[in-house]
PDB file of C-alpha atoms in Angstrom:
ATOM      1  CA  MET A  14       0.484  -0.535   0.210  1.00 55.00           C
ATOM      2  CA  LYS A  15       1.537   3.765  -1.128  1.00 73.00           C
ATOM      3  CA  ARG A  16       0.975   6.320   1.381  1.00 83.00           C
ATOM      4  CA  THR A  17       0.392   9.571  -0.111  1.00 92.00           C
ATOM      5  CA  MET A  18       2.893  12.353   1.087  1.00 95.00           C
ATOM      6  CA  LEU A  19       0.734  13.634   3.498  1.00 95.00           C
ATOM      7  CA  GLU A  20       0.878  10.191   5.302  1.00 94.00           C
ATOM      8  CA  SER A  21       4.448  10.019   5.139  1.00 95.00           C
ATOM      9  CA  GLN A  22       4.807  13.763   6.632  1.00 96.00           C
ATOM     10  CA  LEU A  23       2.744  13.053   9.303  1.00 95.00           C
ATOM     11  CA  GLU A  24       4.144   9.638  10.304  1.00 95.00           C
ATOM     12  CA  SER A  25       7.580  10.974  10.458  1.00 95.00           C
ATOM     13  CA  ILE A  26       7.042  14.068  12.568  1.00 96.00           C
ATOM     14  CA  LEU A  27       4.522  11.522  15.319  1.00 95.00           C
ATOM     15  CA  PHE A  28       7.568   8.981  15.239  1.00 94.00           C
ATOM     16  CA  PHE A  29      10.097  11.805  15.594  1.00 95.00           C
ATOM     17  CA  ALA A  30       8.018  14.113  18.388  1.00 93.00           C
ATOM     18  CA  GLY A  31       7.686  10.799  20.254  1.00 89.00           C
ATOM     19  CA  ASP A  32       4.859  12.249  22.195  1.00 91.00           C
ATOM     20  CA  VAL A  33       1.202  14.285  21.249  1.00 93.00           C
ATOM     21  CA  VAL A  34       1.589  16.653  18.777  1.00 95.00           C
ATOM     22  CA  ALA A  35      -1.166  19.168  18.362  1.00 95.00           C
ATOM     23  CA  ILE A  36      -3.464  19.008  15.522  1.00 95.00           C
ATOM     24  CA  ASP A  37      -3.085  23.006  14.296  1.00 95.00           C
ATOM     25  CA  ARG A  38       0.201  22.362  15.134  1.00 96.00           C
ATOM     26  CA  LEU A  39       0.223  19.234  12.423  1.00 96.00           C
ATOM     27  CA  CYS A  40      -2.129  20.893   9.987  1.00 96.00           C
ATOM     28  CA  ASN A  41       0.327  24.109  10.421  1.00 96.00           C
ATOM     29  CA  VAL A  42       3.642  22.141   8.887  1.00 96.00           C
ATOM     30  CA  CYS A  43       2.225  19.999   6.393  1.00 96.00           C
ATOM     31  CA  GLU A  44      -0.214  23.197   5.027  1.00 96.00           C
ATOM     32  CA  VAL A  45      -3.367  21.120   5.237  1.00 96.00           C
ATOM     33  CA  ALA A  46      -6.745  21.462   6.663  1.00 96.00           C
ATOM     34  CA  GLU A  47      -7.521  19.763   9.868  1.00 95.00           C
ATOM     35  CA  ILE A  48      -9.861  17.213   7.718  1.00 96.00           C
ATOM     36  CA  GLU A  49      -6.878  16.312   5.701  1.00 96.00           C
ATOM     37  CA  VAL A  50      -5.091  14.882   8.786  1.00 96.00           C
ATOM     38  CA  HIS A  51      -7.778  13.019  10.165  1.00 95.00           C
ATOM     39  CA  LYS A  52      -8.123  11.153   6.665  1.00 96.00           C
ATOM     40  CA  ALA A  53      -4.779  10.818   6.823  1.00 96.00           C
ATOM     41  CA  VAL A  54      -4.611   9.479  10.092  1.00 96.00           C
ATOM     42  CA  MET A  55      -7.448   7.306   9.598  1.00 96.00           C
ATOM     43  CA  GLN A  56      -5.152   5.420   6.641  1.00 96.00           C
ATOM     44  CA  LEU A  57      -2.350   5.150   8.511  1.00 96.00           C
ATOM     45  CA  ASN A  58      -4.107   3.306  11.078  1.00 95.00           C
ATOM     46  CA  GLU A  59      -6.064   1.102   8.577  1.00 95.00           C
ATOM     47  CA  GLY A  60      -2.574   0.328   6.801  1.00 94.00           C
ATOM     48  CA  TYR A  61      -1.103  -0.495  10.416  1.00 94.00           C
ATOM     49  CA  GLU A  62      -3.583  -3.149  10.958  1.00 94.00           C
ATOM     50  CA  LYS A  63      -3.423  -4.537   7.814  1.00 94.00           C
ATOM     51  CA  MET A  64      -0.232  -5.202   7.973  1.00 94.00           C
ATOM     52  CA  ASN A  65      -0.206  -6.558  11.433  1.00 94.00           C
ATOM     53  CA  SER A  66       1.778  -3.549  12.305  1.00 95.00           C
ATOM     54  CA  GLY A  67       2.769  -2.845  16.223  1.00 94.00           C
ATOM     55  CA  LEU A  68       2.413   1.072  15.364  1.00 94.00           C
ATOM     56  CA  ASN A  69      -0.816   2.747  16.054  1.00 94.00           C
ATOM     57  CA  ILE A  70      -1.730   6.613  16.297  1.00 95.00           C
ATOM     58  CA  LEU A  71      -3.685   7.392  19.177  1.00 93.00           C
ATOM     59  CA  GLU A  72      -6.036  11.032  19.210  1.00 90.00           C
ATOM     60  CA  ILE A  73      -5.163  12.411  22.488  1.00 89.00           C
ATOM     61  CA  GLN A  74      -7.142  15.458  23.316  1.00 84.00           C
ATOM     62  CA  THR A  75      -6.434  18.294  20.453  1.00 89.00           C
ATOM     63  CA  GLY A  76      -3.436  15.682  18.951  1.00 93.00           C
ATOM     64  CA  TYR A  77      -2.365  13.050  17.944  1.00 95.00           C
ATOM     65  CA  GLN A  78       0.457  10.583  19.409  1.00 94.00           C
ATOM     66  CA  MET A  79       2.254   7.528  17.477  1.00 95.00           C
ATOM     67  CA  CYS A  80       2.040   4.884  20.230  1.00 93.00           C
ATOM     68  CA  THR A  81       2.434   0.657  20.079  1.00 92.00           C
ATOM     69  CA  ILE A  82      -0.025  -1.265  20.170  1.00 92.00           C
ATOM     70  CA  PRO A  83      -1.309  -2.797  23.652  1.00 88.00           C
ATOM     71  CA  GLN A  84      -1.099  -6.478  22.504  1.00 92.00           C
ATOM     72  CA  ASN A  85       2.741  -5.543  22.645  1.00 92.00           C
ATOM     73  CA  ILE A  86       2.911  -4.608  26.399  1.00 88.00           C
ATOM     74  CA  ASN A  87       4.434  -7.850  27.713  1.00 89.00           C
ATOM     75  CA  VAL A  88       7.403  -7.466  25.486  1.00 91.00           C
ATOM     76  CA  ILE A  89       7.664  -3.969  25.594  1.00 88.00           C
ATOM     77  CA  GLN A  90       8.023  -4.061  29.217  1.00 87.00           C
ATOM     78  CA  ARG A  91      10.361  -7.643  28.950  1.00 86.00           C
ATOM     79  CA  TYR A  92      12.777  -5.163  26.671  1.00 84.00           C
ATOM     80  CA  LYS A  93      12.319  -2.358  29.445  1.00 82.00           C
ATOM     81  CA  GLN A  94      13.410  -4.423  32.430  1.00 81.00           C
ATOM     82  CA  LYS A  95      17.185  -3.690  33.202  1.00 70.00           C
ATOM     83  CA  PRO A  96      19.974  -6.162  32.471  1.00 66.00           C
ATOM     84  CA  PRO A  97      21.918  -6.576  35.555  1.00 65.00           C
ATOM     85  CA  LYS A  98      24.497  -3.692  36.252  1.00 65.00           C
ATOM     86  CA  LYS A  99      27.894  -4.651  35.926  1.00 69.00           C
ATOM     87  CA  LEU A 100      28.971  -3.251  39.145  1.00 80.00           C
ATOM     88  CA  LEU A 101      32.970  -2.466  39.078  1.00 87.00           C
ATOM     89  CA  THR A 102      33.980  -3.468  42.844  1.00 90.00           C
ATOM     90  CA  GLN A 103      37.059  -1.675  44.529  1.00 91.00           C
ATOM     91  CA  ALA A 104      38.874  -4.598  43.855  1.00 92.00           C
ATOM     92  CA  LEU A 105      38.227  -4.779  39.493  1.00 94.00           C
ATOM     93  CA  LEU A 106      38.748  -1.170  39.385  1.00 93.00           C
ATOM     94  CA  GLU A 107      42.412  -1.065  41.001  1.00 92.00           C
ATOM     95  CA  THR A 108      43.143  -4.648  38.997  1.00 94.00           C
ATOM     96  CA  LEU A 109      41.816  -2.162  35.606  1.00 94.00           C
ATOM     97  CA  ALA A 110      44.234   0.065  37.028  1.00 91.00           C
ATOM     98  CA  VAL A 111      47.327  -1.907  36.982  1.00 92.00           C
ATOM     99  CA  ILE A 112      46.440  -3.236  33.726  1.00 94.00           C
ATOM    100  CA  ALA A 113      45.966   0.268  32.054  1.00 92.00           C
ATOM    101  CA  TYR A 114      49.391   2.209  33.040  1.00 89.00           C
ATOM    102  CA  ALA A 115      51.462  -1.567  33.070  1.00 90.00           C
ATOM    103  CA  GLN A 116      49.964  -3.258  29.798  1.00 92.00           C
ATOM    104  CA  PRO A 117      50.509  -5.443  28.636  1.00 92.00           C
ATOM    105  CA  ILE A 118      51.115  -7.082  32.059  1.00 94.00           C
ATOM    106  CA  THR A 119      50.670 -10.777  33.034  1.00 94.00           C
ATOM    107  CA  LYS A 120      48.610 -12.213  35.953  1.00 94.00           C
ATOM    108  CA  VAL A 121      52.156 -12.951  38.015  1.00 93.00           C
ATOM    109  CA  GLN A 122      52.807  -9.121  37.471  1.00 92.00           C
ATOM    110  CA  ILE A 123      49.319  -8.201  38.776  1.00 93.00           C
ATOM    111  CA  GLU A 124      48.998 -10.460  41.624  1.00 92.00           C
ATOM    112  CA  ASP A 125      52.832  -8.793  42.783  1.00 88.00           C
ATOM    113  CA  ILE A 126      51.705  -5.553  42.113  1.00 88.00           C
ATOM    114  CA  ARG A 127      48.682  -5.719  44.016  1.00 89.00           C
ATOM    115  CA  GLY A 128      49.791  -8.453  46.449  1.00 87.00           C
ATOM    116  CA  VAL A 129      46.670 -10.667  45.891  1.00 91.00           C
ATOM    117  CA  ARG A 130      45.602 -13.230  43.711  1.00 93.00           C
ATOM    118  CA  ALA A 131      43.952 -12.157  40.620  1.00 93.00           C
ATOM    119  CA  GLU A 132      42.082 -15.133  38.868  1.00 94.00           C
ATOM    120  CA  HIS A 133      38.438 -13.436  39.985  1.00 94.00           C
ATOM    121  CA  THR A 134      39.379 -10.858  38.857  1.00 95.00           C
ATOM    122  CA  LEU A 135      40.770 -10.834  35.435  1.00 96.00           C
ATOM    123  CA  ALA A 136      37.563 -12.932  35.053  1.00 95.00           C
ATOM    124  CA  LYS A 137      35.202 -10.687  36.003  1.00 94.00           C
ATOM    125  CA  LEU A 138      36.537  -7.832  33.878  1.00 95.00           C
ATOM    126  CA  THR A 139      36.767 -10.318  30.627  1.00 95.00           C
ATOM    127  CA  GLU A 140      33.773 -11.043  31.104  1.00 92.00           C
ATOM    128  CA  TYR A 141      32.702  -7.220  31.108  1.00 92.00           C
ATOM    129  CA  ASN A 142      34.853  -6.748  28.028  1.00 92.00           C
ATOM    130  CA  LEU A 143      37.006  -4.598  29.590  1.00 94.00           C
ATOM    131  CA  ILE A 144      40.361  -6.199  29.288  1.00 95.00           C
ATOM    132  CA  GLU A 145      41.856  -8.746  26.711  1.00 95.00           C
ATOM    133  CA  GLU A 146      44.591 -11.166  25.923  1.00 95.00           C
ATOM    134  CA  VAL A 147      46.877  -9.421  24.040  1.00 94.00           C
ATOM    135  CA  GLY A 148      49.678 -11.587  23.581  1.00 94.00           C
ATOM    136  CA  ARG A 149      51.992 -14.119  25.520  1.00 94.00           C
ATOM    137  CA  MET A 150      55.235 -13.122  26.966  1.00 90.00           C
ATOM    138  CA  ASN A 151      58.358 -14.681  25.052  1.00 91.00           C
ATOM    139  CA  VAL A 152      59.655 -16.616  28.225  1.00 89.00           C
ATOM    140  CA  VAL A 153      59.290 -20.442  29.309  1.00 90.00           C
ATOM    141  CA  GLY A 154      55.560 -21.182  30.176  1.00 90.00           C
ATOM    142  CA  LYS A 155      54.197 -18.159  27.676  1.00 92.00           C
ATOM    143  CA  PRO A 156      51.694 -16.331  30.352  1.00 93.00           C
ATOM    144  CA  ILE A 157      49.478 -14.865  28.640  1.00 95.00           C
ATOM    145  CA  LEU A 158      49.807 -10.618  28.671  1.00 95.00           C
ATOM    146  CA  PHE A 159      46.432  -8.673  28.984  1.00 96.00           C
ATOM    147  CA  GLY A 160      45.511  -5.132  28.030  1.00 95.00           C
ATOM    148  CA  THR A 161      42.742  -3.414  28.163  1.00 94.00           C
ATOM    149  CA  THR A 162      40.326  -2.862  25.150  1.00 92.00           C
ATOM    150  CA  SER A 163      38.232  -0.524  22.761  1.00 89.00           C
ATOM    151  CA  GLU A 164      34.977  -1.051  25.240  1.00 88.00           C
ATOM    152  CA  PHE A 165      37.606  -0.181  28.138  1.00 90.00           C
ATOM    153  CA  LEU A 166      38.217   3.593  25.975  1.00 88.00           C
ATOM    154  CA  ARG A 167      34.330   3.863  25.548  1.00 86.00           C
ATOM    155  CA  HIS A 168      33.257   2.811  28.840  1.00 84.00           C
ATOM    156  CA  PHE A 169      36.064   5.990  30.291  1.00 84.00           C
ATOM    157  CA  GLY A 170      35.208   8.082  27.769  1.00 83.00           C
ATOM    158  CA  PHE A 171      39.324   7.726  26.094  1.00 83.00           C
ATOM    159  CA  SER A 172      40.164   7.604  22.319  1.00 83.00           C
ATOM    160  CA  SER A 173      42.873   6.030  22.750  1.00 85.00           C
ATOM    161  CA  VAL A 174      45.458   4.021  25.848  1.00 85.00           C
ATOM    162  CA  ALA A 175      47.156   7.620  24.713  1.00 85.00           C
ATOM    163  CA  ASP A 176      44.876   9.129  26.406  1.00 86.00           C
ATOM    164  CA  ILE A 177      45.264   7.689  29.987  1.00 85.00           C
ATOM    165  CA  PRO A 178      45.806  10.764  32.660  1.00 83.00           C
ATOM    166  CA  THR A 179      49.307   9.716  33.812  1.00 80.00           C
ATOM    167  CA  VAL A 180      49.356  10.045  38.055  1.00 72.00           C
ATOM    168  CA  LYS A 181      51.006  13.231  38.862  1.00 73.00           C
ATOM    169  CA  GLU A 182      54.550  13.228  40.938  1.00 74.00           C
ATOM    170  CA  ALA A 183      52.808  14.479  44.074  1.00 75.00           C
ATOM    171  CA  VAL A 184      50.156  11.998  43.796  1.00 70.00           C
ATOM    172  CA  LEU A 185      53.237   9.138  43.723  1.00 66.00           C
ATOM    173  CA  GLU A 186      54.957  10.402  46.548  1.00 76.00           C
ATOM    174  CA  VAL A 187      52.159  10.226  48.636  1.00 76.00           C
ATOM    175  CA  PHE A 188      51.693   6.959  47.638  1.00 71.00           C
ATOM    176  CA  LYS A 189      55.148   5.992  48.334  1.00 71.00           C
ATOM    177  CA  LYS A 190      55.420   7.220  52.074  1.00 78.00           C
ATOM    178  CA  GLU A 191      51.574   5.109  52.539  1.00 76.00           C
ATOM    179  CA  VAL A 192      53.382   2.125  51.410  1.00 70.00           C
ATOM    180  CA  GLN A 193      56.406   2.748  53.304  1.00 76.00           C
ATOM    181  CA  GLN A 194      54.250   3.311  56.439  1.00 79.00           C
ATOM    182  CA  GLU A 195      52.137   0.330  55.983  1.00 75.00           C
ATOM    183  CA  ILE A 196      55.560  -1.760  55.585  1.00 73.00           C
ATOM    184  CA  ASN A 197      56.849  -0.430  58.589  1.00 78.00           C
ATOM    185  CA  PHE A 198      53.896  -1.103  60.623  1.00 74.00           C
ATOM    186  CA  VAL A 199      53.793  -5.167  59.536  1.00 68.00           C
ATOM    187  CA  ASP A 200      58.033  -5.181  60.138  1.00 73.00           C
ATOM    188  CA  GLU A 201      56.990  -3.583  64.011  1.00 76.00           C
ATOM    189  CA  ILE A 202      54.160  -6.506  64.234  1.00 75.00           C
ATOM    190  CA  LYS A 203      56.563  -8.940  63.376  1.00 71.00           C
ATOM    191  CA  GLU A 204      58.762  -8.063  65.981  1.00 74.00           C
ATOM    192  CA  VAL A 205      56.444  -7.778  69.021  1.00 66.00           C
TER     193      VAL A 205
END
């Protein structure tokens, strides 16, 4: 079924607006009389019904709105349900930061830097598509080298790895002092 120019225009406007559009506004924009708008909407709805479309144009107060048909409410509700949120825990963020700044890097190197095992965090970051295997180290055992993905760049708003901000020297010094304090504290406990 071929649509008239007016039907095409009305369909485009109503789809674009996504809300109720006043009839007088439609008349002004399309440069037609109100009766012509009503006829065109009726024709569109008849066409939607014949095609078993999921769309319908409703008259609401003094305007029209393109809507989905009531029969599809269940599928729309299923679509609207949010997938489980990918939560980046502190451990995941720390591991991701180590990988981002030291890539390519092996699991053992990550564990040495963080001081904890990394199997779970590496598995989760891989599942979230934030890291990936980028190669193998050319040593005995050929351990996997990890690096960040393009999804990581998109997620954090970087266009390339070179855009990752560098750690300021002053902040680095604070970190070094905190680490030294922790080492001294552990040494004192061992002596007691």
